[in-house]
XYZ file of C-alpha atoms in Angstrom:
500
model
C -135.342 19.865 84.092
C -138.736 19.517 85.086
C -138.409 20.496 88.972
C -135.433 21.925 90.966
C -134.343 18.533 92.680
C -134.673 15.907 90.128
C -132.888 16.319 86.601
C -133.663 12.714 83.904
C -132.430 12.913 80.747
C -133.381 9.936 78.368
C -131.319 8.962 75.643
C -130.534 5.486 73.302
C -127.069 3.983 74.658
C -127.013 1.684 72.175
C -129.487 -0.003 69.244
C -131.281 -2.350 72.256
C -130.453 -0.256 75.223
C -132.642 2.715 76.360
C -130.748 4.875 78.923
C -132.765 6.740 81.586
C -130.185 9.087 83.925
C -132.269 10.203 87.124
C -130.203 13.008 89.278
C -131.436 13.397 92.644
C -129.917 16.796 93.845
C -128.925 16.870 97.675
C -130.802 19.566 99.757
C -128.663 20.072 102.970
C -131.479 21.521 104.963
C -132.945 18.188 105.003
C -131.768 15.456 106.982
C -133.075 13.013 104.555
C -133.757 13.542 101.314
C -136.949 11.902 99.739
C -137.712 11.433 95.810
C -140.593 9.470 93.898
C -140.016 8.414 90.525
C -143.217 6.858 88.418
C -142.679 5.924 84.854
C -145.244 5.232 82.464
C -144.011 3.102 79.231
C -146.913 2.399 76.987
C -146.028 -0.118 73.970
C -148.289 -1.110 71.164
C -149.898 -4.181 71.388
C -148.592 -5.855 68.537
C -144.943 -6.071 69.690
C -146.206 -8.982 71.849
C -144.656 -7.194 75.117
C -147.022 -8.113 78.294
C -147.229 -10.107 81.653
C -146.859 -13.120 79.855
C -144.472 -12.591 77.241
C -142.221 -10.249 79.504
C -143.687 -10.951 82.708
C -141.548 -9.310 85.998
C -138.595 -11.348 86.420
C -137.335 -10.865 82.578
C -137.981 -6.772 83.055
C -135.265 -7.101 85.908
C -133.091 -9.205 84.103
C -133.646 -6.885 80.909
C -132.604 -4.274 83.630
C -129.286 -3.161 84.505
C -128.711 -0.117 86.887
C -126.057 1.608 88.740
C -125.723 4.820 91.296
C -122.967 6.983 91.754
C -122.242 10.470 93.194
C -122.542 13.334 90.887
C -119.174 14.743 90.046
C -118.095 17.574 92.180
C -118.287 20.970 89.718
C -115.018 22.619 90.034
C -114.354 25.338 87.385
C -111.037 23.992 85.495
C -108.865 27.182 86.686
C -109.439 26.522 90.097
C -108.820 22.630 89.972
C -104.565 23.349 89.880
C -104.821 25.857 92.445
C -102.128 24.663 95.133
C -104.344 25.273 98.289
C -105.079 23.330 100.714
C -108.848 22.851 100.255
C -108.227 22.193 96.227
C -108.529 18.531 94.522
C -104.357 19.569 93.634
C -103.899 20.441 97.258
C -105.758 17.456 98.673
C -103.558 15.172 96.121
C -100.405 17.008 97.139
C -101.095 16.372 101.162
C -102.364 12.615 100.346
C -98.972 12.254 98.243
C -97.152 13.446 101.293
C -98.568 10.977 103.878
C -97.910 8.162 101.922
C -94.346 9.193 101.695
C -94.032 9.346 105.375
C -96.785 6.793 106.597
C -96.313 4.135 103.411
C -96.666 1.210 106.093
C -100.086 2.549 106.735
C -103.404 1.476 104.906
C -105.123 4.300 105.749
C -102.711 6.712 103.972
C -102.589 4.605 100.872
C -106.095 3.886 100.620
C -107.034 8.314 100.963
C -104.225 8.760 98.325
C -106.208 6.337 95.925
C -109.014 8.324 96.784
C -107.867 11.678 96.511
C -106.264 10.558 93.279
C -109.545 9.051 91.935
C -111.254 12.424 93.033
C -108.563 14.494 90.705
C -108.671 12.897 87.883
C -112.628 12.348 87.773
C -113.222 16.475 88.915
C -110.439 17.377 86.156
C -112.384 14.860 83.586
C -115.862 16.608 84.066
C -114.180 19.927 84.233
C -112.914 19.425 80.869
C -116.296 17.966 79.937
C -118.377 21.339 81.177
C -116.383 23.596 79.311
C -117.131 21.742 76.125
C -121.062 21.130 76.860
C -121.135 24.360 77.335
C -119.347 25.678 74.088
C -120.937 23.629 72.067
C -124.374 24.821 73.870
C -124.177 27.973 72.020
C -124.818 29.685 75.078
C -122.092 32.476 73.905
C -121.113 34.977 71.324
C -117.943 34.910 69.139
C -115.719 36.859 71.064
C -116.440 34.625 74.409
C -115.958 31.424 72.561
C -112.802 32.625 71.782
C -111.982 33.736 75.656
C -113.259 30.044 76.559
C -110.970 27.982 73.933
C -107.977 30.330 75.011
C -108.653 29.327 78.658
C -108.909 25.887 77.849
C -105.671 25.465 76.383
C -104.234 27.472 79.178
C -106.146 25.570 81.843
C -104.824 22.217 80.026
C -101.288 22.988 80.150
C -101.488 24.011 83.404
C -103.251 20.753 84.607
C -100.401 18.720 82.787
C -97.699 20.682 84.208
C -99.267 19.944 87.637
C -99.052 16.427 86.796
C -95.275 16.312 85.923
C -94.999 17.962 89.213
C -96.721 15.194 91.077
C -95.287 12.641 89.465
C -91.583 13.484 90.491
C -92.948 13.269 94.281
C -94.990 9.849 93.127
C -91.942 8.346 91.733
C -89.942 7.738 95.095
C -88.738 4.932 96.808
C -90.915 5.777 99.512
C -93.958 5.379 97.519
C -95.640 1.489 97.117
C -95.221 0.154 93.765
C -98.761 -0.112 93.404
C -99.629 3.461 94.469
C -97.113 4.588 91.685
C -98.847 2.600 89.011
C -102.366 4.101 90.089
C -101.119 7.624 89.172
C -99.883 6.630 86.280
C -103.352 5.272 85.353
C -104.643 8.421 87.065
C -102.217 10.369 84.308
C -103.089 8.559 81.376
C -107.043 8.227 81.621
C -106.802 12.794 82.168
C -104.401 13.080 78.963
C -107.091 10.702 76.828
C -109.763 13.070 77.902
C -107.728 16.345 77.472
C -107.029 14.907 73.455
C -110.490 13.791 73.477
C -112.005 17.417 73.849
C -108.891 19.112 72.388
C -109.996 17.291 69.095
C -113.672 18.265 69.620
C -113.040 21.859 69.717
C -110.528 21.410 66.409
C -113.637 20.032 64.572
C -115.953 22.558 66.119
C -113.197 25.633 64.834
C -113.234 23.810 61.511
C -117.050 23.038 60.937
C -118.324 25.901 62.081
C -115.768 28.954 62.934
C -115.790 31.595 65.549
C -114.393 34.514 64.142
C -112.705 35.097 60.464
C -110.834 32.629 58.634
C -107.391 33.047 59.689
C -107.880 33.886 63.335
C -109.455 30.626 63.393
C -106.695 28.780 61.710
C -104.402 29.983 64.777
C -106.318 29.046 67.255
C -107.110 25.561 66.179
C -102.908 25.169 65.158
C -103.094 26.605 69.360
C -105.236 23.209 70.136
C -103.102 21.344 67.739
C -100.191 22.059 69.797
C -101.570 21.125 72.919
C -102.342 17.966 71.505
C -99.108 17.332 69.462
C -97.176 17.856 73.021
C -99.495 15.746 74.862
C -99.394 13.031 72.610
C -96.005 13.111 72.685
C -95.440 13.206 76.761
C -98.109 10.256 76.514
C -96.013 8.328 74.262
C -92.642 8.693 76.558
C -94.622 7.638 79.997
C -97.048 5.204 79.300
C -95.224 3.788 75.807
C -98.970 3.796 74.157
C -99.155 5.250 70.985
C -102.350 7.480 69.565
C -105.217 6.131 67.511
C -103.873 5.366 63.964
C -106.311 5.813 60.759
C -105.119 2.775 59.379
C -105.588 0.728 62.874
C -109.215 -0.661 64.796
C -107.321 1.058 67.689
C -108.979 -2.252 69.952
C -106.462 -1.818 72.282
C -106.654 1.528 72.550
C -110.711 1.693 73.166
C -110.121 -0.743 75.679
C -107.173 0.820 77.354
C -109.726 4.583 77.182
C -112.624 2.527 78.844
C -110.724 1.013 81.477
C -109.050 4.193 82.636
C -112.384 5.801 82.815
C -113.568 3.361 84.737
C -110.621 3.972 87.340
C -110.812 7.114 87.916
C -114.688 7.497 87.993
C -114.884 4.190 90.547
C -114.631 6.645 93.469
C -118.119 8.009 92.725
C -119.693 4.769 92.630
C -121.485 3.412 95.138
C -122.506 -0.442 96.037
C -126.012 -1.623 95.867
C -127.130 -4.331 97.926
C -130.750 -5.322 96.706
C -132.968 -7.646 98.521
C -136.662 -8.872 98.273
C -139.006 -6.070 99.827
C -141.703 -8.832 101.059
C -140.081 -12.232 101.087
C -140.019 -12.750 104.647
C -143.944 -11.314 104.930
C -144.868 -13.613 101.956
C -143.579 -16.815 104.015
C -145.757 -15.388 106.814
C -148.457 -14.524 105.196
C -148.436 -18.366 103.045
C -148.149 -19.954 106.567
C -151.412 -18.234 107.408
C -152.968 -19.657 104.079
C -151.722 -23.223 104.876
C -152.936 -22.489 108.469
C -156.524 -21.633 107.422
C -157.094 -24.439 105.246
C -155.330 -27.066 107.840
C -157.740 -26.026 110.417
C -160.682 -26.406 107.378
C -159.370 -29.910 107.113
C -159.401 -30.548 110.535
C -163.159 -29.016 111.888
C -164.528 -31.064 108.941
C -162.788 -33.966 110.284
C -163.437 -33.772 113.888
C -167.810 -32.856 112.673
C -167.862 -36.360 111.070
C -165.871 -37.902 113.797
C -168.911 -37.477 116.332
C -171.283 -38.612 114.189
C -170.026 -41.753 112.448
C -167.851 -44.252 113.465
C -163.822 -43.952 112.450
C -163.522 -46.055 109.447
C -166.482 -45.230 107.734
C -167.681 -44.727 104.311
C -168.934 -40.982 105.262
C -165.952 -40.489 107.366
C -163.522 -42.036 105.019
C -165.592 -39.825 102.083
C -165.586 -36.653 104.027
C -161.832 -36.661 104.397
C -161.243 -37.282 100.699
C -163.140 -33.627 100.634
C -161.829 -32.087 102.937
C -158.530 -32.593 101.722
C -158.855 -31.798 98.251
C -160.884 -28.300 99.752
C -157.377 -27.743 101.775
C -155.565 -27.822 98.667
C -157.425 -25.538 96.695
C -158.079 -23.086 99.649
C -153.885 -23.199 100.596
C -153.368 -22.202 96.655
C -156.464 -19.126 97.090
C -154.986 -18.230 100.303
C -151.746 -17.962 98.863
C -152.868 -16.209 94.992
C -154.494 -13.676 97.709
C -151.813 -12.646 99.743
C -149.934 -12.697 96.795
C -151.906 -10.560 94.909
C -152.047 -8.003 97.815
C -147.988 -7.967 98.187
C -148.015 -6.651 94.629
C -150.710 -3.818 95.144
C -148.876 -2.426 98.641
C -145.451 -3.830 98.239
C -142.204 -2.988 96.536
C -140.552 -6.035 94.251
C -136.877 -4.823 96.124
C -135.129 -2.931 98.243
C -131.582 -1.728 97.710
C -129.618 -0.316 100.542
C -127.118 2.355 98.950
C -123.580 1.968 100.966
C -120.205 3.626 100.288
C -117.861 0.937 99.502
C -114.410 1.504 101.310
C -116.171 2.918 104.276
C -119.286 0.593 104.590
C -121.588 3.235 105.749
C -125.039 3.031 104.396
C -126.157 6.695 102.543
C -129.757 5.630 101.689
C -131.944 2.935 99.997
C -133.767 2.637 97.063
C -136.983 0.733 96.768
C -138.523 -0.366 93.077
C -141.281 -2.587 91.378
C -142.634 -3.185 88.197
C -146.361 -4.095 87.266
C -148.562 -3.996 84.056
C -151.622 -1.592 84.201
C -155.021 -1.253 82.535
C -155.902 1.946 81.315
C -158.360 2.829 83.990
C -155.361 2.711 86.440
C -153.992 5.186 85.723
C -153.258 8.319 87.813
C -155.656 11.092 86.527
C -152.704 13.516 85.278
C -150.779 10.954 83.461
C -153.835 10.019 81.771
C -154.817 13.388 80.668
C -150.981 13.515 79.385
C -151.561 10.527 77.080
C -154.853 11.981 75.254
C -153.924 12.897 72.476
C -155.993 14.407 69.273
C -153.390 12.385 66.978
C -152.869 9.853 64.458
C -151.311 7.653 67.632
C -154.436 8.174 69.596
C -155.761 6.262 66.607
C -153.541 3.381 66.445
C -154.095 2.793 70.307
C -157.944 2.758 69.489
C -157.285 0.360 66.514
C -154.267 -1.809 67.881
C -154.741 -1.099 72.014
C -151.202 -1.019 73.950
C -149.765 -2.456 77.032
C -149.205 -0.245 80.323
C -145.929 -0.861 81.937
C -145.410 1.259 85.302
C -141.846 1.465 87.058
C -141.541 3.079 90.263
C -138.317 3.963 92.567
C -138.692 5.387 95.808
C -135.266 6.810 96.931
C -134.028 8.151 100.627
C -130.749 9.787 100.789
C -129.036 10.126 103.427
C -127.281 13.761 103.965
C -125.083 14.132 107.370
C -123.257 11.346 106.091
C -122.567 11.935 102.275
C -121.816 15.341 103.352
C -119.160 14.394 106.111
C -117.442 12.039 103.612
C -117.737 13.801 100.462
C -118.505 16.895 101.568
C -118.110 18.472 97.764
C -120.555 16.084 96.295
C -124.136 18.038 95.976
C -126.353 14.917 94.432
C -126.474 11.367 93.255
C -126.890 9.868 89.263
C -129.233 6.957 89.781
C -128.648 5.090 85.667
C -131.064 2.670 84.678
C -130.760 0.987 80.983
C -133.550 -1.245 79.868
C -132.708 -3.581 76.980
C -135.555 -4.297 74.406
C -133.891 -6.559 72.153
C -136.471 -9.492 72.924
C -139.076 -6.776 71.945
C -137.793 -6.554 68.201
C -138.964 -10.203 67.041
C -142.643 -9.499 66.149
C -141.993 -6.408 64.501
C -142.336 -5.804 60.356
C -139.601 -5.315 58.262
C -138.427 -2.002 58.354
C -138.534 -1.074 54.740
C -141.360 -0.021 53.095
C -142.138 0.437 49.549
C -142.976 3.852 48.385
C -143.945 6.078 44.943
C -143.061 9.612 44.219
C -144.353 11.588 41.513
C -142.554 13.170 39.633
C -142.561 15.787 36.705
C -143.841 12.910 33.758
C -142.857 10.287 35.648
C -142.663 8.493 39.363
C -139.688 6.316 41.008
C -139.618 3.936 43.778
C -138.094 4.489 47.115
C -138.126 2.784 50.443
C -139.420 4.170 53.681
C -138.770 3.613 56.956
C -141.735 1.473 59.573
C -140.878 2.546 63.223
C -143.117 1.924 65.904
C -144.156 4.337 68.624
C -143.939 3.747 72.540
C -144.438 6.661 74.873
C -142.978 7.333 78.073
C -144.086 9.403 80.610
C -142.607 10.195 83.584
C -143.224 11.544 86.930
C -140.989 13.381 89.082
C -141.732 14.038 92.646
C -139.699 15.854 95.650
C -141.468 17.575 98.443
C -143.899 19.050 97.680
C -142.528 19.940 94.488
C -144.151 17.654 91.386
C -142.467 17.560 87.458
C -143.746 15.305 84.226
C -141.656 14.458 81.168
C -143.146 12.870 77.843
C -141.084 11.055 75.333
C -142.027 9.508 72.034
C -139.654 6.839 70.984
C -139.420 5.427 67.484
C -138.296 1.768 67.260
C -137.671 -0.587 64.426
C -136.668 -4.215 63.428
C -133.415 -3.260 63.505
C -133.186 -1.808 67.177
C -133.740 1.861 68.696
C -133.651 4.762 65.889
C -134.232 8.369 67.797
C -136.474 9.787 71.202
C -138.597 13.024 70.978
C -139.489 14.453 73.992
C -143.047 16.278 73.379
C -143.648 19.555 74.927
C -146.348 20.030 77.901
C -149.170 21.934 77.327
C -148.943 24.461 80.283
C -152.383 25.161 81.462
């Protein structure tokens, strides 16, 4: 965290996907809430990645990003408290007016919701407990409070849904509405397992306390998931993940659920050019100029020789070709001064069931020389190094990203008014960046005693990112070195700023 308002946290999703998770944290002091994000990828030369090669239009395509609200924080004791203002109580009341209002869409659709909402604040609730655990954040003794609460905190949460499901399962209650809890039910008991068996192998690999205390609390989680599985098994009629098994269906059935419950945090992007309609404009201008070119040079030689002569007929023949090349200037000029001022997009950020528009997001993308550069994130990339050598020797290509983001507050806080920021998720794939590279192996000597041996070593390449952060008044940088080989993404470093 590199200032108070924006959080990023890169990562590898996959062997071509690099994952870069921007959260914009909601002040509510603000009416609108402004942030800046710049990022700085620079990529050796000899990958063959530049404004040819990879020119705009592939780095969208290459692009894929989403937004959603950031899950409410709820600690996981207080989620099954039956009050009013709880995610339980909220579920209970929604429960209730589709029982007595079932005809009407509104009640239906804020039960979805409120179910949604419960199973995606019980989900991260689960999720904190075992970040922070495994965080090691916390002596012996309170990692054995914490695991002791969790399996308390999970029984409780599954007795409360054995409650709700005898008021769900009513005649009164839609078909449909029923089968949403029951997805609701499943996707909390796959995540409950999930992090039961995390805390099992966490107990076994590493230990809290001495031996035996340890066995008894993991055959503690055991039982919670033995029961679980179990109650699974007689609702839903899915069985666990065998050994013996891919478990296909099962991943699927996991990702799907997770979807459905975390849908009601996302939001719907509507992205549209930035500067199409002032690049038709600003063309017509272009075609305007060199039209009225055409014409002066016409009209001169007009009143001086007669209509159909050789001058006249020679002069037009110029004058036309001139148009043509002073249209395409025109319009390389105005083009080329779109891209310096203008975003590529804009991308109004709207709730989806309730159509109102929280914010927008505006992006481009353009390819840098060196000398571009904004003086800070230059004096970030100097570097005394063996990679501030292989930029001298092999040079590397600049590419800049920016998002510009407005949020919206009076109206994410009257709809979700327990929601304190937004995840903006942006994965770029860089599988069409792998085809020039080397073969990753590399042979190698070692000496040994009277003796050497052969081995293999690995050949990554380098890029750096840098990134800039900016909120206010408040400013943040992040620096990450990621390796890359033939055979896709291998690890990221993030390189510590010199303070001072």
């Amino acid at each position: 965290m590199k200032i108070n308002r924006v959080q990023s946290v890169l990562s590898i999703h996959d062997r071509f996907n690099l994952e870069l998770k921007m959260s914009y944290l909601l002040n509510k002091s603000y009416r609108t809430n402004t942030y800046q994000v710049d990022n700085y990828l620079f990529i050796p030369t000899n990958l063959g990645v530049d404004k040819d090669t990879f020119p705009r239009e592939l780095f969208y395509k290459s692009l894929h990003s989403y937004v959603r609200f950031k899950t409410p924080r709820i600690p996981l004791d207080k989620v099954t408290l039956d009050t009013v203002d709880s995610p339980l109580g909220k579920l209970r009341t929604a429960i209730e007016n589709v029982r007595t209002r079932a005809a009407e869409a509104q009640a239906i659709q804020t039960f979805e919701h409120e179910l949604k909402m419960f199973g995606a604040i019980v989900r991260g609730s689960i999720r904190d407990v075992i970040v922070f655990l495994k965080s090691g954040s916390s002596i012996a003794e309170d990692k054995k409070r914490l695991i002791e609460e969790f399996i308390e905190n999970c029984s409780n949460v599954l007795v409360a849904l054995r409650a709700l499901w005898q008021d769900v399962c009513q005649p009164s209650i839609p078909l449909e509405s029923q089968q949403d809890f029951l997805h609701m039910d499943e996707a909390i008991r796959i995540a409950i397992d999930e992090n039961a068996f995390r805390i099992v192998r966490m107990l076994d690999t590493d230990g809290i306390e001495d031996r035996e205390n340890d066995k008894a609390l993991i055959e503690e989680v055991l039982q919670l998931i033995r029961c679980n599985l179990e109650r699974r098994e007689a609702i839903h009629g899915e069985p666990p993940p065998a050994e013996d098994s891919d478990n296909e269906e099962f991943i699927f059935r996991k990702r799907i659920l997770k979807k459905f419950i975390s849908s009601v945090l996302f939001l719907e992007v509507r992205r549209k050019e930035e500067k199409r309609r002032l690049e038709h404009f600003l063309f017509a201008i272009a075609a305007g100029v060199a039209m009225a070119f055409t014409m002066f040079i016409a009209y001169q030689f007009n009143q001086r020789f007669d209509a159909w002569s050789m001058p006249v007929i020679a002069a037009s023949l110029i004058a036309y070709m001139m148009k043509d090349r002073m249209k395409a200037v025109g319009q390389n000029f105005f083009r080329t001064l779109l891209e310096r001022f203008y975003y590529d997009h804009r991308i109004n950020i709207v709730l989806p069931h309730h159509h109102q528009r929280i914010g927008y997001c505006k992006e481009y993308v353009r390819y840098l020389d060196e000398s571009d550069l904004p003086d800070r994130i230059a004096m970030l990339r100097q570097r005394k190094d063996i990679q501030q050598l292989e930029r001298e020797l092999i040079g590397e290509t600049i590419l800049a990203y920016r998002k510009k983001i407005a949020l919206y507050t009076n109206p994410i806080q009257r709809l979700y008014p327990k929601v304190f920021g937004v995840n903006d998720i942006v994965r770029l794939n860089v599988r069409s960046w792998l085809q020039n590279m080397d073969n990753p192996r590399s042979p190698l000597f070692v000496l040994k005693e009277n003796s050497f041996t052969k081995t293999f070593g690995q050949k990554a390449y380098m890029l750096h990112l840098i990134t800039r952060f900016r909120a206010g008044d408040s400013e943040g940088f992040s620096v990450f070195r990621i390796f890359i080989t033939q055979k896709g993404l291998k690890r990221i470093e993030e390189i510590p700023l010199v303070v001072g």
